Amino acid sequence: MKTYLGEFEELVLLTIAMLGDDAYGVSIQNDIQERCKRSISIGALHSTITRLEEKGFLKSWLGGATQERGGRSKRYFEVTQAGKIILNETKALRDNLWSLSKSTLSLQK
Amino acid sequence: MKHLSPPKFARRLFDWYCGFASVEDLQGDLEEWFYINVKSKGLRKAQLIYWRQVLALIFSYAVKKRKRDSNFGSLSSHPLSFSMIENYFKVAYRNIIRHKYFSVVNVVGLSIGMSVGLLFIAMFSNVSSYDNFHVNKENIYRIISHKTEGIETYSYASSPTALADKIESDYRGVESVVRINSSFSDEAVLEKDNIPLEGYYADDSFLSVFTFEMIEGAGRSALSKPNSIILTETIANNLFASTDVVGKLVEFKTLGSFQVTGVMKDNPKNSHLEFQVLVSYSTLPSSIRENGGNPELWSEYRNQYVYVLIPDNQLQSFEKFLEEVSKKKYPTPQNISATFELEHLPGITPGQDLRNSIGPQWELSGFIMFTAIVLLILLPACFNYTNISIARALKRSKEIGLRKTIGGQKNQIFFQFLIETIVLTFVALLGALLLFFLMRDGFHSILAESSKLDLSLTPQMAGLFMLFALFTGLMAGGIPAAYFSRLNPIQALRNQSTRAFSVTRLRKGLTVFQFFLSFCFIIALVGFARQYRYSLNYDLGFQQENILDIQLKSVNKETFKSEFSRLAPVHSISMSSGILGINPSSTWMQTSNNKDSVEVFQLFVDEAFIPAFKLELLAGKNFPVETSQHEQYIIVNEEFIKERKIQNPLDALGKTFRIDDKDLEIIGVLKNFHFVSLQLPIKSFFFRTDPSQFTHANLAVSFQDTHSALTEMENIWKKLAGNLKFEAHFFDDEIEEAYSFYDALLKVFGILGLLAISISLLGILGMVVYTSENKIKEVGIRKVMGASTLSITVLLSKDYLKLISIAAVLSIPVTVFLFDIFVSAIQHYHITLSVWDILISLLILIILGIGTITSQTLKTASANPTEALKYE
C-alpha cells in the first residue's frame, strides 16, 4: 500500500532535512514553533517521529551529550532515501496542482 | 543551582513509567527544554511546562512503542519465536518425564476432573445440533403462548390452531403456516396383532417447511387429501414388511382406513418433532379444525401447534400482528387470556421450559445445573495442579532465576509454564476420553430422554474437547505461571521465596475446600442410601405383598371375575380404578360454607377391595355387596374428617356430601394410609363405588409356581380379550418401581462423589509425597537420634489431618442443611440426617484420608536412615 504523508508529518520531515546535522528533539520542536508560530506538544512531535521511523522515512542514532541535558545523549534524526522520495513525490503533486490552478489561486485581484 | 532543577516528582514519574524502555534522549530533551524555559519564562512556568511535557510524553505513542520494544532483549525481535516455543515443549516434556510420580498424579487428577466436562460437552453439542437439518431453519418459528388462567400464567409450547387460520386470512407476509395437532394415536389393525401408532395431524405445508426426507411418495402434496397418511420407514416395515407401499390402505381400530401417500425416513434423533406417522390435517373433525367462531378454540388448545415460515424483514410487523390478535381475541375482563411469542426453531432445544411440549425437550436450566456440577468436579482437579506446582516452586526457582538472568522476560516465563500445563492437560485429555467412554452408557441410561440423545464422537465434538483441554490448562496453569513469572531472579537463585507465606495459606485453603466438597458428597450418599431404604420399607398402611394387578382393558368385569376366580391360587378379586399408592385421581368438592372447592383424592373400588388390602376401618363398615346402580356411599380416611373438623370417626358416619352432583353418604372411616406416593403428604381421600370406572383387577394370590400360574392366566386372558396384551404386575414391584428414581439419584451422586473424592485424595497424595521427599534428611536425622517410626509418621501426617478435620467440621452443618432442603423437596416423608449418618460418613472420610496420607508418610518414616542421609 502506498503511504501518504500527513501535513504535520511533512512539516516534521522537511524541518529535519533543513536542520541537517543538528536535527534532534529540542531543535526540531523549537524550529517548528518559531517558523510556524504555533505551539506543538512534545508528545505529538515524538509520536509523529516514531511513526515516520516505522514507515522508514527517518533513521536515528544516539550521540552528543551536553551539560544542560544532565549529561544525557541526544537522538539525532536524518531523512532516509525513502523519505526523500516521498517528499519529492508530494512536492511534485503539489506543483502539478498549483500549475493547473494558478489563475484561480492567485491572490491578486 | 539546586533550585533550578526540574520538578523531582515529575521526573521520577516519567522514569518509573518508562521502566526499562530507552528514553534517555527524551529525558535529555525534557531537561534541555526546562533550562531554556527557565531562562525565558521563569522557574514557575518552566516547572509547569515540564509537567505538561512529561504527561504529554507518557500518553504519547512514542513512549508506548519504546516500552513495547523494551520488553524484549535486543536479540529477540519477536515475542515468541518458533525455536523458543520448541524449547518450551522440550522442557515441558523433560519435566513430565523426570517427575514421573507428580506427572501421573496430575494427569490422573485432571483426567477425572475433565471426564465429567467431556460428558457435558458431548451432551450439549448434541442437543444444540437439534433441528439443524432443516434447510429453512433460520426462518422457521414456532408460535408459543403464555396463557393466563385466573392469576396464574404458564408458558405453553402449543398455541391455538385457530390462530393459524387467522394468520392465513389476515396477514400477507408469512410464507407458509403449518398447523400440527399431536393427538393422533390409534392402533393399526393387522391380521395377527394390533400395532399402536402415534403421530401428528399436519398441513401439507409441513413437508415443504420442514426437511424430512421422503423415500417414496408424492412429495409435497402427500398430505393434501383427507385420510392420507405418511409412514416412517420403520413403521412401513412393521406394517407391510416393505417400504414400497404407496397407495396401500392402513386400517385403524377407531379412526377407519387411511391411504398411504408416502414413506419418509425415520425422524433424525436430533429433531424436536417426533412422530411415527403423519396424517393429513383435513382428516381432523371440523369442530377442532375450523375457526367457526367457537371461542373454546382459543382457550383450550392442548396438542395444537403452529409453525410459520417467515422472511426476516417481516418479523417485526408479524410480532405486532400477533399482539393485536391477542388483544382482540382476549378482551380484558375474561378468565383466560393468552399472548403469543415467536420462538426461533434453532432456539427450541435447548430452550425454555414449556408446558405441553411437542416432543423431547431439553431445558436450558438443566444445563446450567450440569455446568455447576462440571465446575465442582473440574475446579478441584485444577486446584490440585496449582497446588502441587506451587509447592514445587522452590525446585523450579533456580531454573527460572537463570532464565531471567540471561534475558528471559516475564511473559516468556509465563508462556513457558502455561505450555507445560497445556501439554499435561492434553495428556490428561486422553485419560478423560477413556473415562468418558466408560461412563457414557451409564450416563446415557440415567437420562429421561436418552433415546433422543446421541453421544458418539463427532469431529466437531473432538474439536470442542481440545478447546476444553486448552481451557482447563489455562485455568490450572494460570496461577502457577503468573507466580513463577514474577519471581525475583536474585531471590530465586538464592533459594528464597518471598511469597511463601501467602502461597501456603492459599494451598491450605484449597485443600480444605476439596475435602469440604468430598465430605459433602459422602454425607449425601450415606443419606440418600438410607432414604432409599426408608422409602422401600415404609409402612404404607396396606397390604402390598402377594397382590397381582391386571389391567382390564376392554374385558368385561363379570366374565373376568368368574373366569379368574376359578383358578386355585387366586383367593379374591377386587376391582379398582387405579393402583393404590400411585397417582390417584382427584375431584373437586365444595366445602361446608359452599364457597370454595377443595381437591379430594379418590379411588373407585368394589366391596372386596378394602378387605383384600387389609385396610383398617376405624368406624362404620365396608361397602355392601352389590351396591345398586346409583352410587350411594363413600368411605373416607381420617384426614378427610379431620379437615372437616369432625373429632370422632363415629360422628362422621351417616353424613352426606355432595360430590360430582351426587349426594354420597359416609359409611366408614379408614385409618390413614398412603394412597399416594411418599412424595406427597396424606390428604383427604375417599373410596367410591362406581363400577364403570374400574380399570384394574387386583388379585390376592398365593403362588406356588409363579411362572406356570401366570401362563395359565395369560391363556384365560387370551380367551377373553383376543389379541390385547396381557399386563399383570405384582403390586410390590410397582411400588418399588415408583421409587426407582432414587436408584438413579444414588448412581449419579455415587459417581460424582467418587470422582470428587478421588480428586481430593490424589491432591493430598501429591502434597504428602512432596513434603515427605523434602523431609527425607530430617527424618533420617530424627531416626538416628532415636525417634520411632510411629512418631515420625504422626509428625508428617499431622498437618494434613488438621486440614481434613477443618473441612469436616465446616461441611457437616452445610450438608445437613442442604440435604434437608433437597430431600424434603423431592419427598414429603423423608429422613433427617442423624448423628449416625454423620459418624459413618466421618469414618469413611477418615479411613480414606488417613489411608492415603499414612501410605506415604509411613513409607518415608520406615525408610532406612542411612539411605536417607547418604542421599546427597
Tab-separated table of N, CA and C in Angstrom, chain A residues 24-26 29-30 33 41-43 46-47 50-51 54 62 68-70 72-75, chain B residues 11 22 24-33 35-36 53 56-57 60-62 65-66:
chain	number	residue	atom	x	y	z
A	24	TYR	N	17.638	17.191	16.263
A	24	TYR	CA	17.263	16.343	17.406
A	24	TYR	C	16.047	16.971	18.065
A	25	GLY	N	15.453	16.265	19.023
A	25	GLY	CA	14.168	16.645	19.611
A	25	GLY	C	13.943	18.129	19.818
A	26	VAL	N	14.811	18.755	20.649
A	26	VAL	CA	14.574	20.135	21.028
A	26	VAL	C	14.673	21.063	19.820
A	29	GLN	N	11.585	20.812	17.509
A	29	GLN	CA	10.398	21.436	18.098
A	29	GLN	C	10.531	22.966	18.085
A	30	ASN	N	11.695	23.395	18.464
A	30	ASN	CA	11.979	24.826	18.509
A	30	ASN	C	11.773	25.464	17.141
A	33	GLN	N	8.141	25.592	16.040
A	33	GLN	CA	7.382	26.593	16.800
A	33	GLN	C	7.679	28.006	16.313
A	41	SER	N	2.960	20.081	20.877
A	41	SER	CA	3.221	19.300	22.085
A	41	SER	C	4.370	18.339	21.826
A	42	ILE	N	5.195	18.172	22.840
A	42	ILE	CA	6.344	17.286	22.702
A	42	ILE	C	5.893	15.847	22.435
A	43	GLY	N	4.750	15.482	23.065
A	43	GLY	CA	4.217	14.124	22.849
A	43	GLY	C	3.820	13.922	21.401
A	46	HIS	N	6.957	13.631	19.125
A	46	HIS	CA	7.673	12.356	19.186
A	46	HIS	C	6.843	11.207	18.645
A	47	SER	N	5.526	11.291	18.833
A	47	SER	CA	4.675	10.257	18.246
A	47	SER	C	4.815	10.264	16.734
A	50	THR	N	8.113	8.889	15.716
A	50	THR	CA	8.133	7.429	15.838
A	50	THR	C	7.432	6.781	14.660
A	51	ARG	N	6.301	7.346	14.267
A	51	ARG	CA	5.571	6.758	13.145
A	51	ARG	C	6.361	6.891	11.843
A	54	GLU	N	8.852	4.276	11.808
A	54	GLU	CA	8.271	2.968	11.483
A	54	GLU	C	8.024	2.830	9.982
A	62	LEU	N	21.938	7.670	18.542
A	62	LEU	CA	22.210	8.433	19.760
A	62	LEU	C	23.597	9.068	19.643
A	68	GLU	N	23.629	20.987	29.704
A	68	GLU	CA	22.260	21.386	30.059
A	68	GLU	C	21.255	20.243	29.886
A	69	ARG	N	21.688	19.111	29.350
A	69	ARG	CA	20.801	17.962	29.234
A	69	ARG	C	21.009	16.997	30.377
A	70	GLY	N	21.753	17.387	31.415
A	70	GLY	CA	22.041	16.474	32.510
A	70	GLY	C	22.907	15.329	32.035
A	72	ARG	N	22.791	13.701	29.282
A	72	ARG	CA	22.111	12.653	28.506
A	72	ARG	C	22.333	12.875	27.025
A	73	SER	N	22.429	11.784	26.298
A	73	SER	CA	22.722	11.946	24.875
A	73	SER	C	21.485	12.376	24.095
A	74	LYS	N	21.748	12.977	22.936
A	74	LYS	CA	20.660	13.385	22.055
A	74	LYS	C	20.378	12.267	21.069
A	75	ARG	N	19.139	12.225	20.568
A	75	ARG	CA	18.857	11.312	19.473
A	75	ARG	C	18.752	12.146	18.200
B	11	ARG	N	9.896	13.992	37.232
B	11	ARG	CA	10.983	13.237	36.622
B	11	ARG	C	10.902	11.770	37.038
B	22	SER	N	14.210	2.556	26.578
B	22	SER	CA	15.320	3.500	26.431
B	22	SER	C	14.760	4.870	26.037
B	24	GLU	N	16.458	7.796	27.152
B	24	GLU	CA	17.492	8.733	27.568
B	24	GLU	C	17.379	10.052	26.800
B	25	ASP	N	17.165	9.938	25.500
B	25	ASP	CA	17.097	11.143	24.675
B	25	ASP	C	15.909	12.010	25.046
B	26	LEU	N	14.784	11.356	25.383
B	26	LEU	CA	13.599	12.131	25.767
B	26	LEU	C	13.843	12.851	27.082
B	27	GLN	N	14.466	12.133	28.031
B	27	GLN	CA	14.784	12.770	29.311
B	27	GLN	C	15.682	13.981	29.069
B	28	GLY	N	16.653	13.785	28.180
B	28	GLY	CA	17.562	14.888	27.839
B	28	GLY	C	16.821	16.068	27.250
B	29	ASP	N	15.920	15.759	26.299
B	29	ASP	CA	15.140	16.822	25.669
B	29	ASP	C	14.334	17.584	26.700
B	30	LEU	N	13.700	16.820	27.602
B	30	LEU	CA	12.876	17.447	28.638
B	30	LEU	C	13.712	18.428	29.447
B	31	GLU	N	14.894	17.971	29.834
B	31	GLU	CA	15.724	18.807	30.688
B	31	GLU	C	16.217	20.045	29.938
B	32	GLU	N	16.572	19.811	28.676
B	32	GLU	CA	17.043	20.940	27.880
B	32	GLU	C	15.954	22.003	27.765
B	33	TRP	N	14.722	21.550	27.465
B	33	TRP	CA	13.589	22.476	27.389
B	33	TRP	C	13.407	23.228	28.694
B	35	TYR	N	15.618	24.077	30.963
B	35	TYR	CA	16.569	25.178	31.178
B	35	TYR	C	16.316	26.315	30.209
B	36	ILE	N	15.904	25.973	28.980
B	36	ILE	CA	15.558	27.047	28.040
B	36	ILE	C	14.412	27.870	28.607
B	53	GLN	N	4.828	18.510	29.683
B	53	GLN	CA	5.543	17.712	28.693
B	53	GLN	C	5.666	16.257	29.123
B	56	ALA	N	2.392	14.694	28.509
B	56	ALA	CA	2.162	14.519	27.068
B	56	ALA	C	2.947	13.323	26.555
B	57	LEU	N	4.190	13.163	27.024
B	57	LEU	CA	5.006	12.043	26.565
B	57	LEU	C	4.464	10.706	27.072
B	60	SER	N	1.907	9.507	25.005
B	60	SER	CA	2.179	9.535	23.566
B	60	SER	C	2.496	8.142	23.041
B	61	TYR	N	2.336	8.030	21.751
B	61	TYR	CA	2.631	6.768	21.089
B	61	TYR	C	4.119	6.462	21.161
B	62	ALA	N	4.942	7.527	21.166
B	62	ALA	CA	6.384	7.336	21.137
B	62	ALA	C	6.852	6.490	22.313
B	65	LYS	N	5.485	2.849	22.324
B	65	LYS	CA	6.208	1.980	21.393
B	65	LYS	C	7.571	1.577	21.963
B	66	ARG	N	8.250	2.555	22.577
B	66	ARG	CA	9.568	2.228	23.129
B	66	ARG	C	9.452	1.238	24.269
